[in-house]
Short mmCIF file of C-alpha atoms in Angstrom, two decimals:
data_model
loop_
_atom_site.label_atom_id
_atom_site.label_comp_id
_atom_site.label_asym_id
_atom_site.label_seq_id
_atom_site.Cartn_x
_atom_site.Cartn_y
_atom_site.Cartn_z
CA MET A 1 -41.72 -40.27 0.34
CA ASP A 2 -39.76 -36.88 1.45
CA SER A 3 -40.00 -34.89 -1.86
CA THR A 4 -36.87 -32.93 -1.13
CA CYS A 5 -34.83 -36.42 -1.89
CA GLU A 6 -36.08 -35.89 -5.57
CA PRO A 7 -34.43 -33.97 -8.37
CA SER A 8 -36.51 -31.21 -8.96
CA SER A 9 -37.99 -30.49 -12.79
CA SER A 10 -36.43 -27.34 -12.98
CA SER A 11 -33.03 -28.57 -12.39
CA GLN A 12 -32.34 -31.19 -14.95
CA THR A 13 -28.87 -29.72 -16.14
CA GLN A 14 -25.80 -31.93 -16.19
CA LEU A 15 -23.47 -30.68 -13.12
CA VAL A 16 -19.99 -29.46 -13.81
CA PHE A 17 -17.22 -30.84 -11.37
CA GLU A 18 -13.58 -29.97 -10.91
CA GLN A 19 -10.77 -30.99 -9.01
CA SER A 20 -9.54 -28.48 -5.89
CA GLU A 21 -6.58 -27.37 -5.32
CA ARG A 22 -6.14 -29.92 -2.60
CA GLY A 23 -7.36 -32.83 -4.67
CA GLY A 24 -10.95 -32.79 -3.89
CA LEU A 25 -14.27 -32.32 -5.84
CA LEU A 26 -15.71 -28.68 -6.51
CA LEU A 27 -19.30 -28.24 -7.83
CA LEU A 28 -19.14 -25.44 -10.35
CA ARG A 29 -22.95 -24.13 -10.58
CA GLY A 30 -24.24 -20.27 -11.42
CA GLY A 31 -20.91 -18.61 -10.95
CA TYR A 32 -20.64 -20.43 -7.55
CA GLN A 33 -17.75 -23.03 -6.49
CA HIS A 34 -19.18 -25.42 -3.83
CA ASN A 35 -16.97 -28.05 -1.89
CA LYS A 36 -18.35 -31.48 -0.91
CA LYS A 37 -19.49 -31.12 3.01
CA ARG A 38 -20.78 -34.60 3.50
CA GLU A 39 -22.87 -37.71 1.72
CA ASN A 40 -26.19 -38.79 3.21
CA LYS A 41 -27.58 -42.45 3.69
CA ASN A 42 -30.45 -41.66 1.32
CA GLY A 43 -28.09 -41.05 -1.45
CA THR A 44 -27.92 -37.50 -1.55
CA THR A 45 -24.83 -35.37 -1.34
CA VAL A 46 -24.37 -31.85 0.16
CA TRP A 47 -22.34 -28.90 -1.28
CA CYS A 48 -21.16 -25.83 0.80
CA CYS A 49 -20.30 -22.47 -1.03
CA VAL A 50 -16.42 -22.31 -0.90
CA LYS A 51 -17.02 -18.78 0.96
CA TRP A 52 -18.47 -20.35 3.95
CA GLN A 53 -15.82 -19.96 6.26
CA THR A 54 -14.75 -16.59 4.77
CA ARG A 55 -17.88 -14.84 3.98
CA LYS A 56 -20.46 -16.71 5.96
CA CYS A 57 -22.10 -17.57 2.96
CA ARG A 58 -24.84 -20.01 3.42
CA GLY A 59 -25.27 -20.94 -0.27
CA ARG A 60 -25.92 -24.87 -0.44
CA VAL A 61 -26.52 -27.43 -3.34
CA VAL A 62 -28.00 -30.67 -2.73
CA THR A 63 -27.61 -33.70 -5.36
CA LYS A 64 -28.80 -36.93 -6.11
CA ASN A 65 -27.38 -39.08 -8.98
CA ASN A 66 -25.76 -35.86 -10.58
CA LEU A 67 -28.79 -33.80 -10.46
CA VAL A 68 -29.99 -30.86 -8.18
CA VAL A 69 -32.43 -31.87 -5.37
CA SER A 70 -32.60 -28.63 -3.60
CA ASP A 71 -30.25 -25.10 -4.01
CA ASP A 72 -30.00 -22.54 -1.45
CA PRO A 73 -29.27 -19.12 -2.12
CA HIS A 74 -25.96 -17.59 -1.91
CA THR A 75 -25.03 -14.31 0.18
CA CYS A 76 -22.03 -13.68 -1.68
CA GLN A 77 -21.75 -12.49 -5.10
CA PRO A 78 -21.40 -14.99 -8.27
CA ASN A 79 -18.17 -15.18 -10.01
CA PHE A 80 -18.49 -16.89 -13.69
CA ALA A 81 -15.05 -15.69 -14.54
CA ALA A 82 -13.46 -17.45 -11.64
CA ASN A 83 -15.53 -20.65 -12.80
CA ILE A 84 -14.13 -20.51 -16.24
CA ILE A 85 -10.44 -20.33 -15.21
CA LYS A 86 -10.96 -22.97 -12.80
CA LYS A 87 -12.08 -25.05 -15.65
CA GLN A 88 -9.08 -24.05 -17.88
CA LEU A 89 -6.58 -24.60 -15.06
CA ASN A 90 -7.80 -27.88 -14.54
CA GLN A 91 -7.38 -28.74 -18.02
CA CYS A 92 -3.89 -27.46 -17.97
CA ARG A 93 -3.25 -29.94 -15.08
CA LYS A 94 -4.77 -32.72 -17.15
CA LEU A 95 -2.46 -31.78 -20.04
CA ALA A 96 0.55 -31.57 -17.49
CA ALA A 97 -0.24 -35.34 -16.71
CA THR A 98 -0.52 -36.93 -20.03
CA LYS A 99 1.61 -34.53 -22.67
CA SER A 100 5.02 -34.16 -22.82
CA ASP A 101 5.25 -30.47 -24.33
CA PRO A 102 6.65 -28.14 -21.92
CA ILE A 103 4.83 -26.97 -18.80
CA PRO A 104 5.10 -22.99 -19.73
CA THR A 105 4.04 -24.09 -23.38
CA LEU A 106 0.77 -25.62 -22.16
CA PHE A 107 -0.38 -23.05 -19.72
CA ASN A 108 0.49 -20.27 -22.38
CA ASN A 109 -1.82 -22.38 -24.80
CA GLU A 110 -4.49 -22.77 -22.54
CA MET A 111 -4.63 -19.41 -20.97
CA SER A 112 -4.67 -17.51 -24.60
CA SER A 113 -7.92 -19.49 -25.53
CA LEU A 114 -9.66 -17.20 -22.61
CA ALA A 115 -8.80 -13.96 -24.70
CA ASP A 116 -12.01 -13.70 -25.99
CA PHE A 117 -14.08 -13.73 -22.78
CA GLY A 118 -13.55 -9.97 -22.14
CA LEU A 119 -11.02 -7.91 -19.96
CA ASP A 120 -12.98 -8.71 -16.65
CA LEU A 121 -11.81 -12.27 -16.84
CA VAL A 122 -8.65 -11.84 -18.49
CA ALA A 123 -7.65 -9.52 -15.73
CA THR A 124 -8.10 -12.49 -13.16
CA ILE A 125 -5.92 -15.11 -15.05
CA PRO A 126 -3.30 -16.17 -12.87
CA LYS A 127 0.43 -15.62 -13.74
CA PHE A 128 2.41 -18.50 -14.55
CA THR A 129 4.37 -18.38 -11.45
CA SER A 130 1.64 -18.79 -9.23
CA ILE A 131 0.57 -21.84 -10.63
CA LYS A 132 3.50 -23.71 -11.95
CA ASN A 133 4.27 -25.80 -8.99
CA SER A 134 0.90 -27.25 -9.20
CA LEU A 135 1.22 -28.04 -13.02
CA TYR A 136 4.60 -29.62 -12.31
CA HIS A 137 3.08 -31.57 -9.44
CA SER A 138 0.72 -33.11 -11.69
CA ARG A 139 3.06 -34.34 -14.09
CA ASN A 140 5.58 -35.85 -11.66
CA LYS A 141 2.51 -37.53 -9.92
CA ALA A 142 1.52 -38.96 -13.05
CA LEU A 143 4.93 -40.06 -13.86
CA GLY A 144 5.79 -41.39 -10.53
CA VAL A 145 8.90 -39.50 -10.18
CA LYS A 146 9.99 -36.35 -8.16
CA ARG A 147 11.13 -33.96 -10.93
CA THR A 148 11.63 -34.21 -14.86
CA THR A 149 14.41 -31.62 -15.11
CA PHE A 150 17.79 -32.39 -13.91
CA GLN A 151 21.01 -30.41 -13.51
CA THR A 152 23.51 -33.54 -13.46
CA ALA A 153 23.17 -37.01 -14.95
CA SER A 154 23.44 -38.59 -11.29
CA ALA A 155 20.29 -36.84 -10.86
CA VAL A 156 18.17 -38.00 -14.05
CA GLU A 157 15.15 -40.60 -12.77
CA ILE A 158 13.57 -42.70 -15.62
CA PRO A 159 9.79 -42.84 -15.15
CA ASP A 160 8.37 -46.38 -14.84
CA ALA A 161 6.04 -46.21 -17.67
CA TYR A 162 9.43 -45.81 -19.81
CA LYS A 163 11.42 -48.19 -18.12
CA ASP A 164 9.10 -51.08 -18.76
CA LYS A 165 8.81 -50.24 -22.23
CA ILE A 166 11.96 -49.39 -23.79
CA LEU A 167 14.97 -49.05 -20.95
CA LEU A 168 17.87 -51.87 -21.87
CA ALA A 169 20.56 -50.48 -19.52
CA ASP A 170 21.34 -47.86 -17.00
CA TYR A 171 24.98 -47.56 -15.83
CA THR A 172 26.18 -45.34 -13.07
CA ASP A 173 29.78 -44.52 -11.86
CA GLN A 174 31.46 -41.66 -9.85
CA ARG A 175 32.12 -39.87 -13.55
CA ASN A 176 29.78 -41.36 -16.19
CA ARG A 177 25.95 -42.09 -16.71
CA ILE A 178 25.14 -44.21 -19.74
CA ILE A 179 21.31 -44.82 -19.91
CA VAL A 180 20.47 -47.48 -23.03
CA PHE A 181 17.37 -47.69 -24.77
CA GLY A 182 15.89 -50.17 -27.00
CA THR A 183 13.01 -53.28 -26.99
CA HIS A 184 13.48 -56.54 -26.28
CA ASN A 185 13.03 -57.70 -30.00
CA ALA A 186 16.17 -55.37 -30.83
CA LYS A 187 18.29 -57.43 -28.52
CA HIS A 188 17.51 -60.46 -30.33
CA LEU A 189 18.18 -58.67 -33.68
CA LEU A 190 21.53 -57.37 -32.36
CA ALA A 191 22.45 -60.94 -31.70
CA THR A 192 21.90 -61.64 -35.63
CA VAL A 193 22.72 -58.80 -37.64
CA GLU A 194 26.17 -58.89 -38.93
CA HIS A 195 26.69 -55.28 -40.19
CA ILE A 196 26.15 -52.41 -37.61
CA PHE A 197 26.15 -48.75 -38.41
CA ALA A 198 26.67 -46.17 -35.28
CA ASP A 199 26.68 -42.12 -35.30
CA GLY A 200 25.78 -39.46 -32.84
CA THR A 201 23.25 -36.71 -32.95
CA PHE A 202 22.82 -33.41 -30.53
CA LYS A 203 19.76 -31.47 -31.35
CA ILE A 204 17.43 -33.69 -29.99
CA CYS A 205 19.54 -34.94 -26.84
CA PRO A 206 18.31 -33.78 -23.25
CA LYS A 207 20.23 -32.02 -21.00
CA PRO A 208 22.64 -32.74 -19.03
CA PHE A 209 23.61 -35.58 -21.59
CA TYR A 210 25.94 -34.47 -24.50
CA GLN A 211 24.66 -36.65 -27.29
CA LEU A 212 22.22 -39.54 -28.59
CA TYR A 213 24.47 -42.12 -30.00
CA THR A 214 22.49 -44.62 -32.01
CA ILE A 215 23.24 -48.39 -33.55
CA HIS A 216 21.43 -49.07 -36.52
CA GLY A 217 21.33 -52.82 -38.06
CA ASP A 218 21.13 -54.22 -41.46
CA LEU A 219 18.64 -57.05 -41.31
CA GLY A 220 19.32 -57.86 -44.56
CA SER A 221 19.77 -55.81 -47.61
CA SER A 222 19.98 -56.66 -51.20
CA GLU A 223 20.77 -55.17 -54.66
CA GLU A 224 17.73 -53.41 -54.74
CA THR A 225 16.88 -53.06 -51.14
CA SER A 226 17.83 -51.34 -47.78
CA ASN A 227 16.79 -52.95 -44.64
CA VAL A 228 18.57 -51.17 -41.63
CA VAL A 229 16.89 -49.81 -38.53
CA PRO A 230 17.82 -48.48 -35.38
CA LEU A 231 18.05 -50.98 -32.77
CA VAL A 232 20.04 -49.19 -29.77
CA TYR A 233 19.88 -45.71 -28.44
CA ALA A 234 22.51 -44.17 -25.86
CA LEU A 235 22.38 -41.26 -23.99
CA LEU A 236 26.15 -40.13 -23.64
CA LEU A 237 28.03 -37.40 -21.61
CA ASN A 238 31.04 -36.99 -23.93
CA LYS A 239 32.38 -38.48 -26.95
CA LYS A 240 35.65 -40.36 -25.49
CA GLN A 241 36.80 -43.48 -26.31
CA ALA A 242 36.44 -45.07 -22.87
CA THR A 243 32.87 -43.96 -22.95
CA TYR A 244 32.20 -45.92 -25.85
CA GLU A 245 34.18 -48.95 -24.49
CA ILE A 246 31.98 -49.05 -21.91
CA LEU A 247 28.54 -48.47 -24.10
CA PHE A 248 29.75 -51.41 -26.27
CA GLN A 249 30.65 -53.78 -23.10
CA ILE A 250 27.08 -53.01 -21.77
CA ILE A 251 25.45 -53.89 -25.06
CA LYS A 252 27.49 -57.28 -24.96
CA SER A 253 26.52 -57.93 -21.47
CA GLN A 254 22.85 -57.73 -22.52
CA VAL A 255 23.35 -59.59 -25.69
CA PRO A 256 26.08 -62.03 -25.37
CA ASP A 257 25.66 -63.25 -28.80
CA TRP A 258 26.43 -59.74 -29.99
CA ASN A 259 29.27 -60.30 -32.44
CA PRO A 260 29.04 -57.96 -35.74
CA LYS A 261 31.17 -58.66 -38.67
CA LYS A 262 31.39 -54.84 -39.34
CA PHE A 263 31.28 -51.74 -37.81
CA GLN A 264 30.66 -48.54 -40.02
CA SER A 265 30.59 -45.14 -38.74
CA ASP A 266 31.83 -41.76 -39.89
CA TYR A 267 35.63 -41.04 -39.10
CA GLU A 268 35.37 -40.51 -35.31
CA ALA A 269 38.64 -42.16 -34.12
CA ALA A 270 37.29 -42.75 -30.41
CA ALA A 271 34.10 -44.97 -31.63
CA MET A 272 36.21 -46.88 -34.03
CA ASN A 273 39.13 -47.69 -31.53
CA ALA A 274 36.66 -48.65 -29.06
CA MET A 275 34.74 -51.17 -31.08
CA GLN A 276 38.32 -52.44 -32.17
CA LYS A 277 39.34 -53.16 -28.90
CA ILE A 278 35.89 -54.75 -27.80
CA MET A 279 35.40 -56.63 -30.91
CA PRO A 280 38.78 -57.43 -32.29
CA ASN A 281 37.36 -59.25 -35.36
CA CYS A 282 35.17 -56.83 -36.39
CA LYS A 283 36.00 -54.94 -39.82
CA ILE A 284 35.78 -51.19 -39.27
CA VAL A 285 34.61 -48.89 -42.11
CA GLY A 286 34.27 -45.30 -42.42
CA CYS A 287 32.00 -43.20 -45.03
CA TYR A 288 32.84 -42.40 -48.46
CA PHE A 289 31.18 -39.06 -48.24
CA HIS A 290 32.73 -38.02 -44.84
CA PHE A 291 36.18 -39.16 -46.48
CA LYS A 292 35.38 -36.95 -49.50
CA SER A 293 34.18 -34.03 -47.23
CA ALA A 294 37.13 -34.13 -45.27
CA LEU A 295 39.70 -34.01 -48.68
CA ARG A 296 37.55 -30.74 -50.13
CA LYS A 297 37.99 -29.36 -46.45
CA LYS A 298 41.35 -29.41 -46.74
CA ALA A 299 41.51 -28.34 -50.47
CA LYS A 300 39.51 -25.18 -49.35
CA GLU A 301 41.71 -24.77 -46.45
CA LEU A 302 44.84 -24.46 -48.72
CA LYS A 303 43.03 -22.69 -51.52
CA LEU A 304 42.88 -25.67 -54.13
CA ASN A 305 39.43 -25.41 -54.63
CA LYS A 306 39.58 -22.56 -57.52
CA ASN A 307 42.14 -24.17 -60.02
CA PRO A 308 40.89 -26.75 -62.23
CA VAL A 309 44.07 -28.48 -61.97
CA HIS A 310 44.28 -28.57 -58.03
CA LYS A 311 40.52 -29.51 -57.92
CA ALA A 312 41.41 -32.47 -60.26
CA HIS A 313 44.16 -33.62 -58.30
CA VAL A 314 42.01 -33.58 -55.07
CA ALA A 315 39.23 -35.72 -56.88
CA ILE A 316 41.25 -38.45 -58.16
CA CYS A 317 42.81 -38.76 -54.73
CA GLY A 318 39.50 -39.23 -53.42
CA ALA A 319 38.46 -41.78 -56.57
CA LEU A 320 41.32 -44.13 -54.44
CA SER A 321 38.51 -44.92 -52.11
CA LEU A 322 36.68 -47.02 -54.96
CA LEU A 323 39.68 -49.36 -55.75
CA PRO A 324 40.19 -52.68 -53.81
CA GLN A 325 42.59 -52.05 -50.79
CA HIS A 326 45.31 -53.74 -51.94
CA LEU A 327 45.49 -51.49 -55.03
CA ILE A 328 45.26 -47.99 -53.46
CA SER A 329 49.10 -47.59 -52.77
CA ASP A 330 50.05 -48.42 -56.60
CA GLY A 331 47.15 -45.87 -57.27
CA TYR A 332 48.48 -43.23 -55.20
CA LEU A 333 52.02 -43.71 -56.96
CA TYR A 334 50.30 -43.54 -60.46
CA ILE A 335 49.09 -40.12 -59.11
CA MET A 336 52.27 -38.90 -57.97
CA GLU A 337 54.00 -39.67 -61.15
CA ASP A 338 52.89 -36.66 -62.74
CA CYS A 339 51.86 -34.60 -59.58
CA SER A 340 52.67 -30.98 -59.29
CA ASN A 341 55.37 -29.19 -57.63
CA ASN A 342 52.94 -26.56 -56.39
CA GLY A 343 53.84 -25.74 -52.77
CA GLN A 344 49.74 -26.26 -52.04
CA ILE A 345 49.54 -29.50 -53.58
CA LEU A 346 52.62 -30.74 -51.65
CA ALA A 347 51.07 -29.47 -48.64
CA PHE A 348 48.13 -31.62 -49.57
CA ASN A 349 49.67 -34.55 -50.10
CA ASP A 350 51.67 -34.36 -46.86
CA TYR A 351 48.00 -34.03 -45.63
CA PHE A 352 46.73 -37.15 -47.48
CA VAL A 353 49.73 -39.40 -46.63
CA ASN A 354 49.54 -38.54 -42.76
CA ALA A 355 46.03 -38.36 -42.22
CA TRP A 356 44.94 -41.34 -44.84
CA ILE A 357 47.70 -43.53 -45.66
CA GLU A 358 50.19 -43.70 -42.76
CA SER A 359 47.48 -43.54 -40.05
CA SER A 360 45.16 -45.93 -38.14
CA PHE A 361 42.28 -44.86 -40.54
CA PHE A 362 44.23 -46.62 -43.31
CA GLY A 363 42.01 -49.75 -44.51
CA LYS A 364 38.78 -48.01 -43.47
CA TRP A 365 38.09 -45.78 -46.51
CA SER A 366 38.32 -48.75 -49.42
CA PHE A 367 34.78 -48.88 -50.21
CA TYR A 368 35.21 -51.18 -53.12
CA GLY A 369 32.63 -54.06 -52.84
CA GLU A 370 30.75 -52.27 -49.92
CA ARG A 371 27.02 -52.04 -50.57
CA PHE A 372 26.86 -49.07 -47.99
CA ARG A 373 29.64 -46.75 -48.83
CA THR A 374 28.50 -44.00 -46.62
CA THR A 375 26.32 -43.60 -43.71
CA ASN A 376 23.97 -41.14 -45.17
CA HIS A 377 20.90 -43.20 -44.66
CA LEU A 378 21.65 -42.58 -40.80
CA GLU A 379 22.00 -38.90 -41.29
CA GLY A 380 18.60 -39.07 -42.97
CA TRP A 381 17.06 -40.71 -39.85
CA HIS A 382 18.49 -38.05 -37.67
CA SER A 383 16.88 -35.02 -39.68
CA LYS A 384 13.73 -36.88 -39.49
CA LEU A 385 14.29 -37.42 -35.99
CA ASN A 386 15.23 -33.90 -35.11
CA LYS A 387 11.77 -32.84 -36.65
CA GLY A 388 9.96 -34.26 -34.08
CA ILE A 389 10.69 -31.25 -31.85
CA SER A 390 10.78 -27.50 -32.14
CA ASN A 391 13.62 -26.50 -30.21
CA ALA A 392 16.84 -27.89 -29.50
CA LYS A 393 17.61 -29.75 -26.15
CA PRO A 394 14.16 -31.10 -25.34
CA SER A 395 12.67 -31.86 -22.01
CA PHE A 396 13.73 -35.21 -20.86
CA ILE A 397 10.07 -36.54 -20.96
CA LYS A 398 9.59 -34.79 -24.56
CA PHE A 399 12.62 -36.82 -25.40
CA LEU A 400 11.40 -39.96 -24.17
CA ASP A 401 8.22 -39.53 -25.66
CA LEU A 402 9.85 -39.06 -28.86
CA LEU A 403 11.98 -41.99 -28.51
CA LEU A 404 9.13 -44.61 -27.99
CA LYS A 405 7.48 -43.13 -30.80
CA ASN A 406 10.32 -43.80 -33.03
CA ILE A 407 11.04 -47.34 -31.48
CA LYS A 408 7.05 -48.21 -32.15
CA GLU A 409 7.34 -46.73 -35.87
CA PHE A 410 10.51 -48.98 -36.54
CA ASP A 411 8.83 -52.06 -34.46
CA LEU A 412 6.26 -51.80 -37.16
CA LYS A 413 8.45 -51.61 -40.40
CA ILE A 414 10.50 -54.68 -38.65
CA LYS A 415 7.48 -56.84 -38.42
CA GLN A 416 6.59 -55.67 -42.20
CA PHE A 417 10.08 -56.76 -43.12
CA GLU A 418 9.69 -60.15 -41.59
CA GLN A 419 6.62 -60.39 -43.86
CA GLY A 420 8.66 -59.70 -46.97
CA ILE A 421 7.99 -56.10 -47.00
CA PRO A 422 11.29 -54.32 -47.36
CA ILE A 423 12.06 -51.06 -45.25
CA SER A 424 13.36 -48.93 -48.23
CA TYR A 425 14.39 -49.57 -51.64
CA ARG A 426 17.87 -47.98 -52.88
CA ASN A 427 18.75 -45.36 -55.37
CA LYS A 428 18.54 -46.86 -59.03
CA ASN A 429 21.64 -44.55 -59.76
CA VAL A 430 23.23 -46.14 -56.75
CA ILE A 431 22.77 -49.58 -58.15
CA ASP A 432 24.07 -48.67 -61.61
CA PHE A 433 26.77 -47.04 -60.01
CA ASP A 434 27.71 -50.40 -58.29
CA LYS A 435 27.45 -52.24 -61.43
CA ARG A 436 29.48 -50.03 -63.41
CA LEU A 437 32.19 -49.73 -60.81
CA ALA A 438 32.30 -53.49 -60.84
CA HIS A 439 32.96 -53.68 -64.40
CA ILE A 440 35.68 -51.30 -64.30
CA ILE A 441 37.56 -53.25 -61.52
CA THR A 442 37.19 -56.42 -63.45
CA GLN A 443 38.47 -54.78 -66.57
CA HIS A 444 41.52 -54.14 -64.58
CA GLN A 445 41.88 -57.42 -63.14
CA ASN A 446 41.41 -59.16 -66.52
CA CYS A 447 44.41 -56.98 -67.30
CA GLU A 448 41.84 -54.93 -69.98
CA ILE A 449 43.06 -51.81 -68.55
CA THR A 450 45.84 -50.22 -66.83
CA LEU A 451 45.47 -49.54 -62.97
CA GLY A 452 45.86 -45.83 -64.10
CA HIS A 453 42.98 -46.09 -66.63
CA CYS A 454 41.16 -47.77 -64.06
CA LEU A 455 41.45 -44.83 -61.54
CA GLU A 456 40.60 -42.40 -63.91
CA LYS A 457 37.53 -44.16 -65.14
CA ASN A 458 36.56 -44.41 -61.53
CA LEU A 459 36.59 -40.63 -61.35
CA GLN A 460 34.90 -40.13 -64.46
CA LEU A 461 32.10 -42.41 -63.21
CA ASN A 462 31.63 -40.40 -60.12
CA VAL A 463 31.56 -37.23 -62.14
CA VAL A 464 29.03 -38.47 -64.63
CA ILE A 465 26.66 -39.95 -61.94
CA ASN A 466 27.10 -37.37 -59.22
CA ILE A 467 25.66 -38.75 -56.60
CA LYS A 468 26.27 -39.48 -52.80
CA VAL A 469 27.31 -43.14 -53.27
#
């Protein structure tokens, strides 16, 4: 047997291979880099120094079964720093292909780990501008797309890996683009839930879109449990009513049996009007917290937030929302009986009538009998989701990864709910508030207290418990 075809006993070290700039294999050994020249019939592979053409270096390594058979000396000088950097750059490419973090961040993190290798090595680290195209190419190739950053909505390209898992619909016309995400199970649940909640968030929304609009569904809450989960995630370019109408029509086309009985959101007229148009039989409900916040904002604008009497007037107007809707008009008349003629109070009353009583919002701020008086649970969900990113407006791939993670998290919670495990438990103070409020209204219905007394007790109840109900 030819002894040159067998590994030498002095070369039983594991070989190190890295990817070349053109995608081939490089053998790194002893401070040198070698390109594959050929594979022989006897199972050996010949590797030549990368400087064979430029420096006429005749260094050569022959390997078999990943072990060295022979190692011909080089005439060029070894460069251990170049091999270390080559390994680190290839690690950057691997991370670019598998992680969703920004490419500059990945590059800086990997290169900073070389800081302790000495000044000679640090001085040869390539600048990001010279390597960025290679890194972006690695990411795009792994995702099967041409690019991952977009200046216009029409140019946005969803990688196939995400299309197969979470894409529900992709709508495009000359002026609009709406991308809807969710799961097949979410479509099934949408056909069954009766109470849905909707809200938009902006920090996590990737460019060039304006907001991520989410629709959550109540799977079946009780007096003690809250079982609301996100079902639909939509990227929208604006907050126009026409856009919301298209979104709701898209969902309806995907889920023909979608017919919620109740739609609840903050007081965004465009979304409420759109839902009323697409689902004319759906009850539209606002948010107690946003309602009271609007009153406080107006009171502050009119400088009514300093005088205790003025503050009490604003507060009792807010307490009207805890009455059954058919009692609100009489309740407001009760408030007006002893109302001050102060100019600021009169201005507030004009605002209250125009904005809440004689507007399209009337009927959307009576929260008596509502298990969910606020959309604060959506705000909490937004807050948790936003904590998943370090900066506003993440890259599109980072956004998709975060979305996929959230969808998987709630898929698990939905499965647990189906096994009898609640999504969450309601606040005990809120449960107590519900019971005491119901008792006060019953007292009035049984003619035990007047409407004015009922309204005053509602106000006092809210002050005593002092929670966002």
